[in-house]
mmCIF file of C-alpha atoms and ligand atoms in Angstrom:
data_model
loop_
_atom_site.group_PDB
_atom_site.id
_atom_site.type_symbol
_atom_site.label_atom_id
_atom_site.label_comp_id
_atom_site.label_asym_id
_atom_site.label_seq_id
_atom_site.Cartn_x
_atom_site.Cartn_y
_atom_site.Cartn_z
ATOM 1 C CA MET A 214 105.098 66.427 60.621
ATOM 2 C CA ASP A 215 104.174 64.668 57.371
ATOM 3 C CA ASN A 216 100.980 62.222 57.645
ATOM 4 C CA GLN A 217 102.903 58.961 57.276
ATOM 5 C CA PRO A 218 102.009 56.761 59.791
ATOM 6 C CA THR A 219 105.059 55.542 62.266
ATOM 7 C CA ALA A 220 105.604 52.432 63.922
ATOM 8 C CA LEU A 221 108.375 51.781 66.639
ATOM 9 C CA ALA A 222 109.704 48.307 66.420
ATOM 10 C CA LEU A 223 111.623 46.068 69.232
ATOM 11 C CA PHE A 224 114.880 45.283 67.075
ATOM 12 C CA SER A 225 117.296 42.350 68.370
ATOM 13 C CA GLY A 226 119.070 42.624 65.070
ATOM 14 C CA GLY A 227 117.994 38.901 64.338
ATOM 15 C CA LEU A 228 116.492 37.967 61.207
ATOM 16 C CA ASP A 229 112.476 38.202 62.690
ATOM 17 C CA SER A 230 113.041 41.567 63.964
ATOM 18 C CA ILE A 231 114.675 42.504 60.441
ATOM 19 C CA LEU A 232 111.501 41.211 58.733
ATOM 20 C CA ALA A 233 108.902 42.890 60.867
ATOM 21 C CA CYS A 234 110.294 45.982 59.784
ATOM 22 C CA ARG A 235 110.607 45.203 56.437
ATOM 23 C CA VAL A 236 107.145 43.911 56.118
ATOM 24 C CA VAL A 237 105.565 46.681 57.807
ATOM 25 C CA ALA A 238 107.786 49.533 55.955
ATOM 26 C CA GLU A 239 106.390 48.049 52.919
ATOM 27 C CA GLN A 240 103.038 49.028 53.476
ATOM 28 C CA GLY A 241 104.063 52.599 53.446
ATOM 29 C CA VAL A 242 104.768 53.030 57.503
ATOM 30 C CA ARG A 243 107.964 54.847 58.560
ATOM 31 C CA VAL A 244 109.706 52.069 60.841
ATOM 32 C CA LYS A 245 111.719 53.266 63.963
ATOM 33 C CA ALA A 246 113.746 50.569 65.140
ATOM 34 C CA LEU A 247 114.824 50.412 68.775
ATOM 35 C CA LYS A 248 117.467 48.579 70.121
ATOM 36 C CA PHE A 249 117.278 48.148 73.845
ATOM 37 C CA VAL A 250 120.670 47.062 75.578
ATOM 38 C CA THR A 251 121.951 45.918 78.704
ATOM 39 C CA PRO A 252 125.363 44.686 79.841
ATOM 40 C CA PHE A 253 123.832 41.190 79.308
ATOM 41 C CA PHE A 254 123.207 41.825 75.735
ATOM 42 C CA ASP A 255 124.713 44.182 72.949
ATOM 43 C CA TYR A 256 126.039 46.945 75.633
ATOM 44 C CA ASP A 257 128.970 47.277 73.290
ATOM 45 C CA LEU A 258 126.946 48.971 70.764
ATOM 46 C CA LEU A 259 126.713 51.918 73.190
ATOM 47 C CA ALA A 260 130.090 52.892 72.170
ATOM 48 C CA ARG A 261 129.667 52.609 68.506
ATOM 49 C CA GLU A 262 126.185 53.688 67.997
ATOM 50 C CA ALA A 263 126.889 55.479 64.898
ATOM 51 C CA GLN A 264 128.578 52.713 63.079
ATOM 52 C CA TYR A 265 125.912 50.438 64.064
ATOM 53 C CA ARG A 266 123.272 52.502 62.876
ATOM 54 C CA LYS A 267 125.182 53.164 59.567
ATOM 55 C CA LYS A 268 125.627 49.286 58.946
ATOM 56 C CA ILE A 269 121.665 48.304 59.751
ATOM 57 C CA ARG A 270 120.971 51.354 57.293
ATOM 58 C CA GLU A 271 122.913 50.093 54.857
ATOM 59 C CA LYS A 272 122.085 46.164 55.186
ATOM 60 C CA TYR A 273 118.763 46.126 55.985
ATOM 61 C CA ASP A 274 117.342 49.689 55.123
ATOM 62 C CA ILE A 275 116.337 50.014 58.837
ATOM 63 C CA ASP A 276 116.640 53.024 61.079
ATOM 64 C CA VAL A 277 117.825 52.032 64.300
ATOM 65 C CA GLU A 278 118.247 53.806 67.368
ATOM 66 C CA VAL A 279 119.981 52.501 70.482
ATOM 67 C CA LYS A 280 118.581 52.678 73.939
ATOM 68 C CA ASP A 281 120.067 51.765 77.156
ATOM 69 C CA ILE A 282 117.890 50.249 79.819
ATOM 70 C CA THR A 283 120.262 48.824 82.326
ATOM 71 C CA ASP A 284 118.877 50.652 85.547
ATOM 72 C CA LEU A 285 115.462 49.193 85.139
ATOM 73 C CA TYR A 286 116.755 45.930 83.891
ATOM 74 C CA LEU A 287 118.996 45.588 87.054
ATOM 75 C CA GLN A 288 116.120 46.372 89.328
ATOM 76 C CA LEU A 289 113.703 43.728 87.532
ATOM 77 C CA LEU A 290 116.670 40.745 87.922
ATOM 78 C CA HIS A 291 115.983 41.189 91.742
ATOM 79 C CA ASP A 292 112.235 39.534 91.391
ATOM 80 C CA PRO A 293 110.909 39.585 87.953
ATOM 81 C CA PRO A 294 107.172 38.523 88.495
ATOM 82 C CA HIS A 295 107.053 36.181 85.689
ATOM 83 C CA GLY A 296 110.265 34.390 86.752
ATOM 84 C CA PHE A 297 113.234 32.813 85.138
ATOM 85 C CA GLY A 298 113.890 30.684 82.311
ATOM 86 C CA LYS A 299 116.247 27.806 82.406
ATOM 87 C CA HIS A 300 119.143 29.942 83.721
ATOM 88 C CA PHE A 301 118.809 33.552 84.857
ATOM 89 C CA ASN A 302 116.757 34.802 81.775
ATOM 90 C CA PRO A 303 113.619 36.376 82.674
ATOM 91 C CA CYS A 304 112.107 36.805 79.127
ATOM 92 C CA ILE A 305 108.745 37.199 79.770
ATOM 93 C CA ASP A 306 109.374 40.295 82.064
ATOM 94 C CA CYS A 307 112.195 41.177 79.706
ATOM 95 C CA LYS A 308 109.647 41.524 76.957
ATOM 96 C CA ILE A 309 107.306 43.436 79.115
ATOM 97 C CA LEU A 310 109.809 45.663 80.202
ATOM 98 C CA MET A 311 110.841 46.293 76.621
ATOM 99 C CA LEU A 312 107.321 46.766 75.288
ATOM 100 C CA THR A 313 106.640 49.019 78.228
ATOM 101 C CA GLU A 314 109.542 51.504 77.400
ATOM 102 C CA ALA A 315 108.622 51.258 73.906
ATOM 103 C CA LYS A 316 105.237 52.313 74.580
ATOM 104 C CA LYS A 317 106.454 55.371 77.021
ATOM 105 C CA LEU A 318 108.618 56.561 73.733
ATOM 106 C CA MET A 319 105.618 56.356 71.324
ATOM 107 C CA ALA A 320 104.667 60.100 71.749
ATOM 108 C CA GLY A 321 108.081 61.244 71.277
ATOM 109 C CA TYR A 322 108.331 59.673 67.631
ATOM 110 C CA HIS A 323 104.674 60.221 66.827
ATOM 111 C CA ALA A 324 104.091 56.740 66.391
ATOM 112 C CA SER A 325 100.685 54.987 66.476
ATOM 113 C CA PHE A 326 101.805 51.375 67.014
ATOM 114 C CA ILE A 327 104.685 49.131 68.118
ATOM 115 C CA ILE A 328 105.792 46.064 66.308
ATOM 116 C CA THR A 329 108.027 42.948 67.365
ATOM 117 C CA GLY A 330 109.196 40.025 65.435
ATOM 118 C CA GLU A 331 107.752 37.539 67.675
ATOM 119 C CA VAL A 332 106.608 34.375 66.006
ATOM 120 C CA VAL A 333 103.934 32.215 68.028
ATOM 121 C CA GLY A 334 105.580 29.033 68.915
ATOM 122 C CA GLN A 335 109.046 29.870 68.116
ATOM 123 C CA ARG A 336 110.334 29.851 71.618
ATOM 124 C CA PRO A 337 109.410 27.813 74.343
ATOM 125 C CA MET A 338 109.066 30.473 77.134
ATOM 126 C CA SER A 339 108.220 33.856 75.778
ATOM 127 C CA GLN A 340 106.698 33.159 72.305
ATOM 128 C CA ARG A 341 104.096 30.607 73.393
ATOM 129 C CA LYS A 342 100.225 31.985 72.358
ATOM 130 C CA ASP A 343 99.409 32.196 76.174
ATOM 131 C CA THR A 344 102.524 34.284 76.979
ATOM 132 C CA LEU A 345 102.403 36.397 74.125
ATOM 133 C CA ARG A 346 99.040 37.342 75.419
ATOM 134 C CA VAL A 347 100.480 38.000 78.930
ATOM 135 C CA ILE A 348 103.272 40.088 77.526
ATOM 136 C CA GLU A 349 100.815 42.452 75.762
ATOM 137 C CA ARG A 350 98.503 42.755 78.801
ATOM 138 C CA ASP A 351 101.163 43.406 81.296
ATOM 139 C CA SER A 352 103.057 46.041 78.810
ATOM 140 C CA GLY A 353 99.694 47.698 78.540
ATOM 141 C CA THR A 354 100.364 47.482 74.908
ATOM 142 C CA ASP A 355 97.136 45.320 73.837
ATOM 143 C CA SER A 356 95.938 46.612 70.847
ATOM 144 C CA LEU A 357 98.892 48.640 69.843
ATOM 145 C CA LEU A 358 101.240 45.929 69.455
ATOM 146 C CA LEU A 359 101.398 43.971 65.962
ATOM 147 C CA ARG A 360 103.330 41.138 65.476
ATOM 148 C CA PRO A 361 103.632 41.177 61.673
ATOM 149 C CA LEU A 362 104.713 37.878 61.114
ATOM 150 C CA CYS A 363 102.242 36.293 62.766
ATOM 151 C CA ALA A 364 99.436 38.422 62.965
ATOM 152 C CA LYS A 365 97.035 36.487 60.907
ATOM 153 C CA SER A 366 97.122 33.873 64.014
ATOM 154 C CA GLN A 367 96.360 36.980 66.528
ATOM 155 C CA LYS A 368 93.253 38.991 66.891
ATOM 156 C CA PRO A 369 93.377 42.087 64.723
ATOM 157 C CA THR A 370 95.145 45.184 66.323
ATOM 158 C CA LYS A 371 94.438 48.894 66.073
ATOM 159 C CA ALA A 372 96.963 49.201 63.212
ATOM 160 C CA GLU A 373 95.042 46.744 61.073
ATOM 161 C CA LEU A 374 91.563 48.036 62.126
ATOM 162 C CA SER A 375 92.180 51.405 61.177
ATOM 163 C CA GLY A 376 93.423 50.628 57.957
ATOM 164 C CA ILE A 377 97.333 51.561 58.196
ATOM 165 C CA ILE A 378 98.107 47.950 58.126
ATOM 166 C CA ASP A 379 96.495 45.535 55.258
ATOM 167 C CA ARG A 380 96.443 42.339 57.499
ATOM 168 C CA GLU A 381 95.739 40.353 54.030
ATOM 169 C CA LYS A 382 99.172 41.324 52.864
ATOM 170 C CA LEU A 383 101.323 40.364 55.854
ATOM 171 C CA PRO A 384 102.923 36.901 56.042
ATOM 172 C CA TYR A 385 102.255 33.966 57.892
ATOM 173 C CA CYS A 386 105.017 32.389 59.880
ATOM 174 C CA SER A 387 104.497 30.094 62.860
ATOM 175 C CA GLY A 388 106.475 27.567 64.838
ATOM 176 C CA ARG A 389 110.397 27.183 65.157
ATOM 177 C CA GLY A 390 111.102 26.275 61.656
ATOM 178 C CA ARG A 391 112.654 29.060 59.797
ATOM 179 C CA SER A 392 111.848 28.240 56.172
ATOM 180 C CA GLN A 393 108.982 30.715 55.892
ATOM 181 C CA GLN A 394 111.253 33.606 57.125
ATOM 182 C CA ILE A 395 114.279 32.599 54.841
ATOM 183 C CA LYS A 396 111.973 32.740 51.696
ATOM 184 C CA LEU A 397 110.840 36.277 53.141
ATOM 185 C CA ALA A 398 114.099 37.354 53.531
ATOM 186 C CA ALA A 399 114.999 36.444 50.029
ATOM 187 C CA GLY A 400 112.300 38.287 48.858
ATOM 188 C CA PHE A 401 113.536 41.562 50.174
ATOM 189 C CA GLY A 402 117.186 40.472 48.786
ATOM 190 C CA ILE A 403 118.344 39.705 52.278
ATOM 191 C CA THR A 404 120.714 36.934 52.719
ATOM 192 C CA ASP A 405 123.179 38.066 55.134
ATOM 193 C CA TYR A 406 121.645 38.322 58.715
ATOM 194 C CA PRO A 407 123.040 36.696 62.220
ATOM 195 C CA ASN A 408 122.112 33.341 63.054
ATOM 196 C CA PRO A 409 119.252 32.766 65.595
ATOM 197 C CA ALA A 410 121.477 31.412 68.547
ATOM 198 C CA GLY A 411 120.921 34.231 70.855
ATOM 199 C CA GLY A 412 123.477 36.508 72.400
ATOM 200 C CA CYS A 413 121.766 36.927 75.731
ATOM 201 C CA ILE A 414 124.661 36.265 78.638
ATOM 202 C CA LEU A 415 121.739 35.476 81.044
ATOM 203 C CA THR A 416 121.122 32.052 79.202
ATOM 204 C CA ASP A 417 124.640 31.320 79.404
ATOM 205 C CA PRO A 418 125.086 28.552 82.117
ATOM 206 C CA ASN A 419 128.284 30.086 83.644
ATOM 207 C CA LEU A 420 127.984 33.704 83.368
ATOM 208 C CA ALA A 421 124.383 33.575 84.241
ATOM 209 C CA LYS A 422 125.458 31.490 87.564
ATOM 210 C CA ARG A 423 128.027 34.659 88.352
ATOM 211 C CA ILE A 424 125.090 37.150 88.102
ATOM 212 C CA LYS A 425 122.632 34.776 90.009
ATOM 213 C CA MET A 426 125.189 34.862 92.744
ATOM 214 C CA LEU A 427 125.546 38.678 92.962
ATOM 215 C CA TYR A 428 121.767 38.957 93.207
ATOM 216 C CA ARG A 429 121.999 36.689 96.380
ATOM 217 C CA GLU A 430 124.731 38.539 97.970
ATOM 218 C CA SER A 431 123.373 42.124 97.087
ATOM 219 C CA ALA A 432 120.529 44.038 98.064
ATOM 220 C CA ARG A 433 121.611 46.815 95.206
ATOM 221 C CA VAL A 434 123.440 45.571 92.092
ATOM 222 C CA ASN A 435 125.131 48.088 89.994
ATOM 223 C CA ARG A 436 126.176 47.988 86.287
ATOM 224 C CA GLU A 437 129.848 48.170 87.241
ATOM 225 C CA ASP A 438 129.659 45.271 89.151
ATOM 226 C CA VAL A 439 127.594 43.394 86.725
ATOM 227 C CA ARG A 440 130.184 44.067 83.916
ATOM 228 C CA PHE A 441 133.018 43.330 86.112
ATOM 229 C CA LEU A 442 131.794 40.030 86.491
ATOM 230 C CA LEU A 443 131.306 39.028 82.953
ATOM 231 C CA VAL A 444 134.903 39.485 81.974
ATOM 232 C CA GLY A 445 138.057 37.274 81.987
ATOM 233 C CA ARG A 446 138.710 34.577 84.822
ATOM 234 C CA GLN A 447 137.013 35.449 87.959
ATOM 235 C CA PHE A 448 138.116 35.137 91.764
ATOM 236 C CA ARG A 449 136.995 36.125 95.480
ATOM 237 C CA LEU A 450 139.548 36.647 97.841
ATOM 238 C CA PRO A 451 139.460 36.266 101.586
ATOM 239 C CA HIS A 452 139.245 40.085 102.588
ATOM 240 C CA GLY A 453 136.342 40.947 100.188
ATOM 241 C CA GLY A 454 138.279 41.544 97.229
ATOM 242 C CA TRP A 455 136.914 40.568 93.643
ATOM 243 C CA LEU A 456 139.669 39.915 91.088
ATOM 244 C CA ALA A 457 139.178 39.918 87.211
ATOM 245 C CA ILE A 458 141.941 38.457 85.064
ATOM 246 C CA GLY A 459 142.256 38.641 81.253
ATOM 247 C CA ARG A 460 142.496 35.569 79.309
ATOM 248 C CA SER A 461 143.329 37.241 75.845
ATOM 249 C CA GLN A 462 144.478 40.465 74.841
ATOM 250 C CA ASP A 463 140.908 41.357 74.040
ATOM 251 C CA GLU A 464 140.121 40.803 77.763
ATOM 252 C CA ASN A 465 143.195 42.691 79.067
ATOM 253 C CA ALA A 466 142.087 45.628 77.322
ATOM 254 C CA ALA A 467 138.211 45.017 78.733
ATOM 255 C CA VAL A 468 139.748 44.856 81.867
ATOM 256 C CA LEU A 469 141.386 47.800 81.844
ATOM 257 C CA ARG A 470 138.425 49.980 80.456
ATOM 258 C CA LEU A 471 136.282 48.512 83.353
ATOM 259 C CA SER A 472 138.527 50.041 86.097
ATOM 260 C CA GLN A 473 136.829 52.711 88.371
ATOM 261 C CA PRO A 474 138.476 55.262 90.964
ATOM 262 C CA GLY A 475 139.667 53.038 93.617
ATOM 263 C CA ASP A 476 140.266 49.968 91.714
ATOM 264 C CA LEU A 477 143.642 48.301 91.439
ATOM 265 C CA VAL A 478 145.051 47.430 87.952
ATOM 266 C CA LEU A 479 147.703 44.657 88.081
ATOM 267 C CA SER A 480 150.301 43.445 85.413
ATOM 268 C CA LEU A 481 153.398 42.050 84.808
ATOM 269 C CA ASN A 482 156.318 44.453 84.577
ATOM 270 C CA ASP A 483 159.003 42.311 83.517
ATOM 271 C CA ARG A 484 157.306 39.880 81.112
ATOM 272 C CA PRO A 485 153.994 39.341 79.059
ATOM 273 C CA GLY A 486 151.156 38.322 81.072
ATOM 274 C CA PRO A 487 147.513 39.327 81.908
ATOM 275 C CA THR A 488 145.770 42.295 82.902
ATOM 276 C CA ALA A 489 143.943 42.156 86.141
ATOM 277 C CA LEU A 490 141.391 44.276 88.324
ATOM 278 C CA LEU A 491 141.180 44.281 91.908
ATOM 279 C CA ARG A 492 137.844 45.549 93.135
ATOM 280 C CA HIS A 493 136.266 46.040 96.786
ATOM 281 C CA SER A 494 139.577 45.439 98.542
ATOM 282 C CA CYS A 495 142.776 47.245 99.221
ATOM 283 C CA HIS A 496 143.844 44.835 101.911
ATOM 284 C CA PRO A 497 147.563 44.066 101.579
ATOM 285 C CA ALA A 498 146.713 40.119 101.735
ATOM 286 C CA ASP A 499 144.528 40.230 98.653
ATOM 287 C CA ILE A 500 146.691 42.462 97.105
ATOM 288 C CA SER A 501 149.596 40.059 97.277
ATOM 289 C CA LEU A 502 147.148 37.037 96.327
ATOM 290 C CA SER A 503 146.279 39.019 92.988
ATOM 291 C CA ALA A 504 149.901 39.538 92.372
ATOM 292 C CA ALA A 505 150.845 35.863 92.832
ATOM 293 C CA LEU A 506 147.647 35.294 90.412
ATOM 294 C CA VAL A 507 148.704 37.316 87.544
ATOM 295 C CA VAL A 508 152.325 35.848 87.960
ATOM 296 C CA ARG A 509 150.751 32.363 87.824
ATOM 297 C CA TYR A 510 148.907 33.182 84.436
ATOM 298 C CA GLY A 511 151.767 35.212 83.036
ATOM 299 C CA ARG A 512 154.340 34.144 80.412
ATOM 300 C CA LYS A 513 157.178 31.996 82.066
ATOM 301 C CA ILE A 514 160.610 32.549 81.230
ATOM 302 C CA PRO A 515 162.494 29.092 80.316
ATOM 303 C CA GLY A 516 165.355 28.536 82.989
ATOM 304 C CA GLY A 517 164.322 32.020 84.164
ATOM 305 C CA PRO A 518 163.226 32.779 87.895
ATOM 306 C CA LEU A 519 159.693 32.110 88.785
ATOM 307 C CA VAL A 520 158.993 35.167 91.001
ATOM 308 C CA ALA A 521 157.885 38.265 88.686
ATOM 309 C CA GLU A 522 157.691 42.122 88.740
ATOM 310 C CA VAL A 523 153.991 42.974 89.360
ATOM 311 C CA LYS A 524 153.010 46.596 88.310
ATOM 312 C CA VAL A 525 150.030 47.828 90.770
ATOM 313 C CA THR A 526 148.376 51.189 89.964
ATOM 314 C CA GLN A 527 145.570 52.751 91.673
ATOM 315 C CA ASP A 528 144.268 55.972 90.927
ATOM 316 C CA GLN A 529 147.405 56.879 88.603
ATOM 317 C CA LYS A 530 149.845 55.844 91.334
ATOM 318 C CA ASP A 531 152.137 52.909 90.656
ATOM 319 C CA ALA A 532 153.894 50.750 92.913
ATOM 320 C CA LEU A 533 155.897 47.367 92.319
ATOM 321 C CA LEU A 534 155.594 43.916 93.840
ATOM 322 C CA ILE A 535 158.058 40.932 93.398
ATOM 323 C CA SER A 536 155.561 37.949 93.811
ATOM 324 C CA PRO A 537 156.013 34.109 93.375
ATOM 325 C CA PRO A 538 153.207 32.531 91.203
ATOM 326 C CA LEU A 539 150.140 31.132 93.365
ATOM 327 C CA PRO A 540 150.588 27.478 93.833
ATOM 328 C CA ASP A 541 148.036 24.939 92.721
ATOM 329 C CA GLU A 542 147.011 24.132 96.402
ATOM 330 C CA GLN A 543 146.330 27.848 97.269
ATOM 331 C CA LEU A 544 144.090 28.333 94.063
ATOM 332 C CA ALA A 545 140.997 25.948 95.548
ATOM 333 C CA GLY A 546 138.133 28.291 96.738
ATOM 334 C CA LEU A 547 139.237 31.389 95.162
ATOM 335 C CA THR A 548 137.963 30.807 91.754
ATOM 336 C CA LEU A 549 134.507 31.925 90.670
ATOM 337 C CA ALA A 550 132.781 29.493 88.367
HETATM 338 S S1 SF4 B 877 117.067 35.584 76.108
HETATM 339 FE FE1 SF4 B 877 117.791 37.525 77.269
HETATM 340 S S2 SF4 B 877 117.424 39.159 75.804
HETATM 341 FE FE2 SF4 B 877 115.988 37.462 75.097
HETATM 342 S S3 SF4 B 877 113.971 37.873 75.794
HETATM 343 FE FE3 SF4 B 877 115.480 36.295 77.353
HETATM 344 S S4 SF4 B 877 116.436 37.755 78.817
HETATM 345 FE FE4 SF4 B 877 115.608 39.154 77.120
#
């Protein structure tokens, strides 16, 4: 191991976290960026981590690793100590969890401090000055946590006091405006970066409602059911079945990928139509309803019969059903927001 100091960075992929990494790396620190993922944000990166790492390295000269924190996150959502934001987003506890995890990983990376791209006053819930303090206190990262974009408005941290970081050379960003960050980015030659609009599903009014409902119903929430709830049109069937129906080719492929042993996959056999996944029920009435829903959203043949052949596959065994489309009056009460 050389003597170069190392920092672990919480890396969201947004401009602020990119800049935090670059500003600290500029002072001779090796920065290891950690991209935490859950089914609510950036989960797709798990399947293409190598490609993502290459892209971030090439675009921003940042070394990033993807870390899955789903199990801890699903547990947290049952009762986050600091509550929820406008929807089902536990932003303060989300930050605390990520920092707590980063702290646990420090020794493995020989890191002496942690950095984030947080900026005082930028977000209403998690980036108020008093909240930033709560986050460092409850994650146990007090003097270990440097927020390089707004460090000048915070008390000095270990990295500054020990001379690893020259506080005077850090930028000073504050508030919701982005002009300081854009200027700073231009100085690094960075002009192509993601928009600030968050990609967190827990802040999406409709999808967050689905997850909230799941937490109301279940004492134990698992990642498979969460992922199921986030795709396609959703229905709840009378005998306990959950049905997801794809609305596009991409969603059809996603529905298929989510299939678990015991699930039923439904699709039209004689014409184009959606792919559907039935979970938590093999009751014949739920299967018939699912088939009728698949026909309802499938392609209609002008002048042809309304009924269609539906292929039902469970654990690699196929069956065929002939079903009419579900009429409007039977739809009420089945759809999930
Ligand atoms: S928006 Fe989502 S990912 Fe971001 S801090 Fe809040 S809960 Fe966490």
